Coordinates of C-alpha atoms in Angstrom, one line a residue:
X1023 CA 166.2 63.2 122.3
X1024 CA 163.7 65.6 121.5
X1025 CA 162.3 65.9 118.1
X1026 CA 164.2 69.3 116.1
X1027 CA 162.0 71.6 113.9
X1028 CA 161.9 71.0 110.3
X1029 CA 163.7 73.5 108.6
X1030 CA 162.7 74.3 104.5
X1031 CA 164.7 74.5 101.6
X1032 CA 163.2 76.6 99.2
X1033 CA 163.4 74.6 95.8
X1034 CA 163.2 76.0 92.2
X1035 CA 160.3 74.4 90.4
X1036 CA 161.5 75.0 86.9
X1037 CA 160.5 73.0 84.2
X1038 CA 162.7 69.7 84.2
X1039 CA 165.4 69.8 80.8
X1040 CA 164.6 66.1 80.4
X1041 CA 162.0 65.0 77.8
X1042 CA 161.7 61.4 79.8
X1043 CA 158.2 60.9 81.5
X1044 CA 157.6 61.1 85.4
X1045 CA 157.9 57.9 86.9
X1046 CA 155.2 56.4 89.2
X1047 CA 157.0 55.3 92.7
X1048 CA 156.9 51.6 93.9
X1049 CA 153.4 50.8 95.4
X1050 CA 155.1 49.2 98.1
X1051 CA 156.5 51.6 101.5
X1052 CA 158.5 50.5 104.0
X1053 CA 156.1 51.5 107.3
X1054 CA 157.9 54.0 109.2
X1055 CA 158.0 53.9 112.7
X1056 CA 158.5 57.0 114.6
X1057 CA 161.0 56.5 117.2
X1058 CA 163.0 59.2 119.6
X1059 CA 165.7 59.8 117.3
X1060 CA 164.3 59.8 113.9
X1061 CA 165.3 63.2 113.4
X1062 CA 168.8 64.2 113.8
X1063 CA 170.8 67.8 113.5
X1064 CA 173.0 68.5 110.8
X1065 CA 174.1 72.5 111.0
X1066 CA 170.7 74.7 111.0
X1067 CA 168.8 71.5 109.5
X1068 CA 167.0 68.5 110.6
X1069 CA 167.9 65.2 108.7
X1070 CA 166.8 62.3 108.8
X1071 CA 169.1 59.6 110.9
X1072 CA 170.4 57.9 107.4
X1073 CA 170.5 59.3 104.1
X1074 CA 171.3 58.4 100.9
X1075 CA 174.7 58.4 98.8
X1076 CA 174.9 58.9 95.2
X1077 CA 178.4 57.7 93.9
X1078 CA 176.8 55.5 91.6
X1079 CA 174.9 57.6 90.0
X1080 CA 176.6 58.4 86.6
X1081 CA 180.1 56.5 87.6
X1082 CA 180.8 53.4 85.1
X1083 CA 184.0 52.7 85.9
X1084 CA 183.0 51.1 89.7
X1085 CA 179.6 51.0 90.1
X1086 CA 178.8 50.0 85.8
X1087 CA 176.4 52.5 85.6
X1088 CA 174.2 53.1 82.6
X1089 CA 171.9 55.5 81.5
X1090 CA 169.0 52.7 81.2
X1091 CA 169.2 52.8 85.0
X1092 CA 167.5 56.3 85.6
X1093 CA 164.1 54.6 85.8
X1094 CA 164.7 53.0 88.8
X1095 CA 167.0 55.5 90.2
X1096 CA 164.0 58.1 90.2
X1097 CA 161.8 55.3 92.1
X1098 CA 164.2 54.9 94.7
X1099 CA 164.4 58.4 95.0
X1100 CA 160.8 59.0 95.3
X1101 CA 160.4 55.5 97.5
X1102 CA 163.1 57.6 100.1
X1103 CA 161.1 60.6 100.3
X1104 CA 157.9 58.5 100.6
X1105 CA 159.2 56.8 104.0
X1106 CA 161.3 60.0 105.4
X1107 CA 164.0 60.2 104.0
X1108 CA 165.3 63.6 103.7
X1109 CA 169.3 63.8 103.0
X1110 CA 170.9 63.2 99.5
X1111 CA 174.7 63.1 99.3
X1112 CA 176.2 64.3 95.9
X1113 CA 179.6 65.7 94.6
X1114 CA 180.0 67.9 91.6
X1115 CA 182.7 64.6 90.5
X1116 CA 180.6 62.0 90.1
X1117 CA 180.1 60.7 86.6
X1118 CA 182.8 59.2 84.7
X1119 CA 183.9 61.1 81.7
X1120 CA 181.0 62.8 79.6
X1121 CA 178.8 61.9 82.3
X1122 CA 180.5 64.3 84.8
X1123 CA 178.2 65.9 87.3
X1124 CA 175.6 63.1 86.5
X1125 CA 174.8 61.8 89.6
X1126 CA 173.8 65.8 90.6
X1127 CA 171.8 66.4 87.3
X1128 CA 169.4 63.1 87.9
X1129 CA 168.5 64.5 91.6
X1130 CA 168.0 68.1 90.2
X1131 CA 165.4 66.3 87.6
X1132 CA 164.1 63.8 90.4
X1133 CA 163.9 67.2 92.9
X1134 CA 161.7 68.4 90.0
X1135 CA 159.8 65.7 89.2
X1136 CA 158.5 64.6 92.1
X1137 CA 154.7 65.1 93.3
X1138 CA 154.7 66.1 96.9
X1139 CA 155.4 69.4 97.9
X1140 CA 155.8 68.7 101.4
X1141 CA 158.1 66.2 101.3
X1142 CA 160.1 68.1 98.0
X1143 CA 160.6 71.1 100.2
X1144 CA 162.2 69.8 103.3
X1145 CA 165.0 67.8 101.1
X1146 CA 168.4 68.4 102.0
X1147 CA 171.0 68.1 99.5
X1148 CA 174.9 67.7 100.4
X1149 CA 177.3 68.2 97.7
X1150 CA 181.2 67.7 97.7
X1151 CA 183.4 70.4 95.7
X1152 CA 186.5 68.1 94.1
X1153 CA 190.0 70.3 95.2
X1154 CA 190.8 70.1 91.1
X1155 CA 194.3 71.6 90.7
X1156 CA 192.7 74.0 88.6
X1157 CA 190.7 75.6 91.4
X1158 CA 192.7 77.6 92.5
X1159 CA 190.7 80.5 94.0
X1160 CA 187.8 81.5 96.1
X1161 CA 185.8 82.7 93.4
X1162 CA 186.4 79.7 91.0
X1163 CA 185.2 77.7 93.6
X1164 CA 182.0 79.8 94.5
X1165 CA 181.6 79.3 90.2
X1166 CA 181.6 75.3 91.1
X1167 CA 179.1 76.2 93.9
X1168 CA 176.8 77.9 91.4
X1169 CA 177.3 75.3 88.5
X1170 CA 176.1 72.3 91.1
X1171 CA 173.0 74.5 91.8
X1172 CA 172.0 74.5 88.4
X1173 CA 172.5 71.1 88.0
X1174 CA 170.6 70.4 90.9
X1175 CA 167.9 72.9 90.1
X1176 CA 167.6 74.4 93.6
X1177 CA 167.9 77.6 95.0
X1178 CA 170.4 76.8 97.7
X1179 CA 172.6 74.1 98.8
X1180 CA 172.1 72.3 101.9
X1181 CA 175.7 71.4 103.0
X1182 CA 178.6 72.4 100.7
X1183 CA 181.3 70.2 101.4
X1184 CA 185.1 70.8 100.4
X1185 CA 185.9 66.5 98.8
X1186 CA 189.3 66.4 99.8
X1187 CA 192.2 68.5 101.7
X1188 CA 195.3 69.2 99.8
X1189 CA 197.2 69.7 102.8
X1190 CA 199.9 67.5 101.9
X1191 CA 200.2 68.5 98.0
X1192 CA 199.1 71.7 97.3
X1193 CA 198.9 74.1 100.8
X1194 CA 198.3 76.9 99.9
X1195 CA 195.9 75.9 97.5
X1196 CA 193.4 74.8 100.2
X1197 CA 193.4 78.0 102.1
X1198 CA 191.9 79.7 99.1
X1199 CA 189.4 76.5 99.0
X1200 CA 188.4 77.4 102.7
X1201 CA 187.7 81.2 101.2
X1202 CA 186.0 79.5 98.5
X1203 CA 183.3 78.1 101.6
X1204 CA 183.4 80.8 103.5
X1205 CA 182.6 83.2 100.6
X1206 CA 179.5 80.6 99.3
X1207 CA 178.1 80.8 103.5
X1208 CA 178.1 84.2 103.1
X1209 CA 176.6 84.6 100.0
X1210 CA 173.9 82.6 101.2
X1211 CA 174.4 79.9 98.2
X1212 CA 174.7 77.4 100.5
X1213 CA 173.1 76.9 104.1
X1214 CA 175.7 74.9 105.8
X1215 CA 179.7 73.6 105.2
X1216 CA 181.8 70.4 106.1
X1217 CA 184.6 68.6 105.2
X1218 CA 185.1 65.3 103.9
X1219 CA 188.3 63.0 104.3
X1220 CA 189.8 65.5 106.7
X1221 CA 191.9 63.7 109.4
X1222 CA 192.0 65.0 113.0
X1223 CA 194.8 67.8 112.6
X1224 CA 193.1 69.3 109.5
X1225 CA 190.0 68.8 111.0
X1226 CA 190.6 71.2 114.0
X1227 CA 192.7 73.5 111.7
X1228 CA 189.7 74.2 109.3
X1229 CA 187.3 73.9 112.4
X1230 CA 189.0 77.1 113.7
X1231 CA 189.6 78.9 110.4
X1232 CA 186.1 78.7 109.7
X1233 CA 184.9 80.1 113.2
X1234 CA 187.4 82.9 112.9
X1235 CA 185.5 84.0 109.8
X1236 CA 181.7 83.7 111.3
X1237 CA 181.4 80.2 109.3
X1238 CA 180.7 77.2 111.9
X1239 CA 182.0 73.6 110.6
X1240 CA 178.2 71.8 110.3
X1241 CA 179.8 67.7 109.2
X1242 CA 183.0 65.9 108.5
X1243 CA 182.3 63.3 106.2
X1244 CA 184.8 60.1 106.3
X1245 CA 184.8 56.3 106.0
X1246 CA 183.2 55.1 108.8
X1247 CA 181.9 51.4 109.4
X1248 CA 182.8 48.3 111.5
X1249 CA 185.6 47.7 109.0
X1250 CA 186.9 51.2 109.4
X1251 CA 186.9 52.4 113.0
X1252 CA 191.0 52.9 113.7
X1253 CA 192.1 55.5 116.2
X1254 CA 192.3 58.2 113.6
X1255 CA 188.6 57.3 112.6
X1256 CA 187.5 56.9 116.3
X1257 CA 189.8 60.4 116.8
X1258 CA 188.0 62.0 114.4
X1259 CA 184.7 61.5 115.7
X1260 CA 185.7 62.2 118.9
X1261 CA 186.7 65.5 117.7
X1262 CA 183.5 66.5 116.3
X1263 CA 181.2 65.0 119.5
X1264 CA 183.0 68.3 121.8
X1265 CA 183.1 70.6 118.6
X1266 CA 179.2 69.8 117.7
X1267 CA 180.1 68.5 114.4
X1268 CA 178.1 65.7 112.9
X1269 CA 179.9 62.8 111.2
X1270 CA 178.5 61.8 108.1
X1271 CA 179.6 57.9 107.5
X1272 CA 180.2 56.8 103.6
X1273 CA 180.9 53.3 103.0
X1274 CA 179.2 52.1 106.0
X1275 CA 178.7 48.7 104.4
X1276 CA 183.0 49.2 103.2
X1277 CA 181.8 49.2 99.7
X1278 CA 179.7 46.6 99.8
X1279 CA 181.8 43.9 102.1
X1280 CA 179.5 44.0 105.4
X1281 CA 176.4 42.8 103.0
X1282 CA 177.0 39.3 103.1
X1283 CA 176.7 39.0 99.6
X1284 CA 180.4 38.3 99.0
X1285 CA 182.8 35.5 99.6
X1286 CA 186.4 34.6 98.5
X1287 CA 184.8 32.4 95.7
X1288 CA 181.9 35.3 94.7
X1289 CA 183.5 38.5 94.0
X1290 CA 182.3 41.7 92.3
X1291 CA 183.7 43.1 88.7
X1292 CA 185.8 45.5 88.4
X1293 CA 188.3 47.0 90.9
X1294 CA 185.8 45.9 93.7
X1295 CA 186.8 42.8 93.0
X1296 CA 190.6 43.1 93.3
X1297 CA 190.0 45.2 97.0
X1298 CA 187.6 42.3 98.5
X1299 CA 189.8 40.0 97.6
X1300 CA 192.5 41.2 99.6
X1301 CA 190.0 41.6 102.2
X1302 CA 186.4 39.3 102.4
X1303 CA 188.5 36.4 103.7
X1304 CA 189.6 38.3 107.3
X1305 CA 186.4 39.6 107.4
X1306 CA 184.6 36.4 108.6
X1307 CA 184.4 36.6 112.8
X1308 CA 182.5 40.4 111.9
X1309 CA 180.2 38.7 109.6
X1310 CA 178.9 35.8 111.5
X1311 CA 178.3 38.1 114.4
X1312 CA 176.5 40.3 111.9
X1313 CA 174.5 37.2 111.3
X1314 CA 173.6 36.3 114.9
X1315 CA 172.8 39.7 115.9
X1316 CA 170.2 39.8 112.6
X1317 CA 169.0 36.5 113.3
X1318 CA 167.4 37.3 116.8
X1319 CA 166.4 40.8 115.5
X1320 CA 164.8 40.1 112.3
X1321 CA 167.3 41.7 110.8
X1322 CA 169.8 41.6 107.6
X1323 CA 173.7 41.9 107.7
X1324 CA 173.6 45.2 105.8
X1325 CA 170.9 46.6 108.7
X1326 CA 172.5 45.7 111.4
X1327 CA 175.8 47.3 110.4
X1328 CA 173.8 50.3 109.0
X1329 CA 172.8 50.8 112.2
X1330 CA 175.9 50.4 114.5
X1331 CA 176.7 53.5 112.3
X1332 CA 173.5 55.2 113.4
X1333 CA 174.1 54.2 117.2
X1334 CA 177.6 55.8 117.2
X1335 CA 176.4 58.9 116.7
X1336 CA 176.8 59.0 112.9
X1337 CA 174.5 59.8 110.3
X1338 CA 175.6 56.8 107.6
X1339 CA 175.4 57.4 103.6
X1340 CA 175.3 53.6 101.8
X1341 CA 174.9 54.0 98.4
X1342 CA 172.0 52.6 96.6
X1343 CA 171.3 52.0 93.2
X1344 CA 168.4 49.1 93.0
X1345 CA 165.2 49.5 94.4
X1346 CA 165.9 46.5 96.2
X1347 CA 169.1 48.0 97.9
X1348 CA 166.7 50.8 99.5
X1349 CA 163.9 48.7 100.7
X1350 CA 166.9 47.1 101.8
X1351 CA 168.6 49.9 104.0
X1352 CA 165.3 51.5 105.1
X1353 CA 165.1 48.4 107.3
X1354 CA 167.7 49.7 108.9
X1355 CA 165.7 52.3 110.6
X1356 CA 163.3 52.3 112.9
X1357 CA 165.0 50.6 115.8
X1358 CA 168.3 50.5 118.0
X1359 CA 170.9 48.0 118.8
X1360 CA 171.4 47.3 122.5
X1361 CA 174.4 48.5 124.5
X1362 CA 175.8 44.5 124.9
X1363 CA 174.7 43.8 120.5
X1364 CA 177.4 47.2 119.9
X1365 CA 179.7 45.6 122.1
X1366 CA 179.8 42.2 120.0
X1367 CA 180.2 43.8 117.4
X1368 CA 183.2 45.8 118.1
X1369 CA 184.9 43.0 119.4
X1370 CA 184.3 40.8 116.4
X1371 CA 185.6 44.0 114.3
X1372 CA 188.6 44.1 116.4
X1373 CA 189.3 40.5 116.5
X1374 CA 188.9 40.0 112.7
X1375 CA 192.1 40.4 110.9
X1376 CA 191.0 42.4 108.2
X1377 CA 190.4 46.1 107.7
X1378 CA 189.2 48.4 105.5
X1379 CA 191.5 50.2 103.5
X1380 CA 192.0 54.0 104.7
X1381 CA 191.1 56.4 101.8
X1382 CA 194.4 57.9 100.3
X1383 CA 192.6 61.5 100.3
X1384 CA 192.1 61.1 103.8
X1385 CA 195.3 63.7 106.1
X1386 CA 196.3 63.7 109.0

């Protein structure tokens, strides 16, 4: 594939609102190797083939986060950027409670913060809009476009994404939520729009909404890993290969269960804990091939499955919140699973008895 120009996002440099000191990044880089299909298109942009998720970032409820964890949250920011790393995923809904909107303040202050121009200008950040009930317009949602840019401290959005459809609750409510993105397009808050946990009949409806009204669909952003590729997953991305929609894949490691980490006697807190449980013990067949496929290629579980994601097409999101964890998934680029290594591993996702549970948000 040939490489895509880089395309700028223009970034305000204000002055940071947080008193904390800048944070020197981790001496240690992850060499990058330059390979056919580093770069990949999203919309009008150039991204790089995996980026980085946020959930974590301000949500204690799932992921225990605590404010003590910004230190190493700005490094493995900075240690992304420093090895080419160029797509942040966001939503104006994560942060529990007070801490609502957290996880797009810190990247608005890490934006700021960090000391390379080149690398600060070409970031792309994709945010998801929640459908609250209390949305209920265009221009209330164009207000929640302009409150995540201040948070984020940038000048324009790189994709806006609408979180959820409300097809099955609330109808009429999401038309004026596809206003809501056309009316941010136009007003050039934002330079791209997609969808997340749209299913393939809302996916086309929106697709063709949108291009009636001069706006093209740039992503569609669903679960998408070895433990989640059913027909309506595998429909949906065969949807956006002929529409030229690019499928952004969140829980590509299903929340944590294609690490390795886990077993039936090791479990995570929290709710985690009471979803693998349910799950980890079908999961085995996928995991030992996981295992043998690292094995020969130097590889972890968690890159090899990172990378299936990258090989179908997808651009995959796992969430980080160690530095560890992104050392971790950086490994995960750089190379390419063979045509007979995919294969093996679809058949050991197929044959294990265990799937990942579909997101409720997610229509038809």
């Amino acid at each position: 594939m040939a490489a895509f120009s880089s395309v700028n996002i223009t970034i305000t440099t204000m002055a940071s609102s947080s008193s904390s000191p800048l944070f020197t990044p981790p001496t240690i880089k992850i060499p990058r190797v330059f390979w056919p299909w580093q770069k990949v298109k999203l919309g009008p942009m150039t991204v790089s083939p995996m980026g980085f998720g946020t959930w974590a970032w301000g949500n204690q409820l799932l992921w225990g986060y605590q404010e003590s964890m910004d230190t190493e949250l700005q490094q493995i920011f900075n240690l992304a950027l420093d090895n080419g790393i160029n797509l942040f995923d966001t939503a104006d809904s994560y942060g529990t409670g007070k801490l609502n909107g957290q996880s797009e303040k810190l990247l608005g202050r890490f934006i700021t913060e960090f000391q390379g121009d080149a690398a600060r200008n070409n970031i792309v950040i994709a945010t998801k809009f929640a459908a609250y009930p209390w949305r209920l317009t265009p221009n209330q949602f164009v207000n929640a476009c302009k409150s995540s840019l201040d948070r984020l401290q940038i000048e324009q959005i790189g994709i806006a994404q609408l979180h959820w459809s409300t097809a099955n609750y609330a109808p009429l409510q999401e038309r004026a939520l596809w206003d809501g993105l056309v009316a941010m397009y136009h007003k050039g808050l934002v330079q791209a729009v997609g969808v997340s946990n749209y299913g393939p009949k809302q996916l086309l409806k929106i697709h063709d909404y949108l291009k009636e009204r001069g706006v093209p669909l740039s992503s569609a952003q669903v679960q998408f890993s070895l433990l989640s590729m059913g027909e309506d997953q595998m429909e949906i991305k065969s949807i956006c290969d002929s529409l030229g929609i690019r499928v952004i894949a969140y829980s590509p490691l299903g929340l944590g269960m294609l690490t390795g980490k886990y077993t039936p006697a090791s479990l995570p807190r929290g709710p985690r804990g009471l979803l693998f449980r349910q799950i980890i013990p079908g999961v085995e067949p996928l995991l030992i091939s996981l295992k043998e496929i690292g094995e020969k290629r130097g590889k972890s579980i968690p890159q090899v499955a990172i990378n299936w994601c990258m090989c179908k097409g997808t651009i995959p999101i796992p969430g980080v919140k160690s530095v560890k964890q992104a050392e971790e998934n950086l490994g995960a680029v750089g190379w390419k699973l063979r045509p007979s290594e995919l294969d093996e591993l679809e058949y050991a996702a197929r044959d294990s008895p265990a799937k990942m549970i579909q997101n409720v948000f997610q229509t038809a």
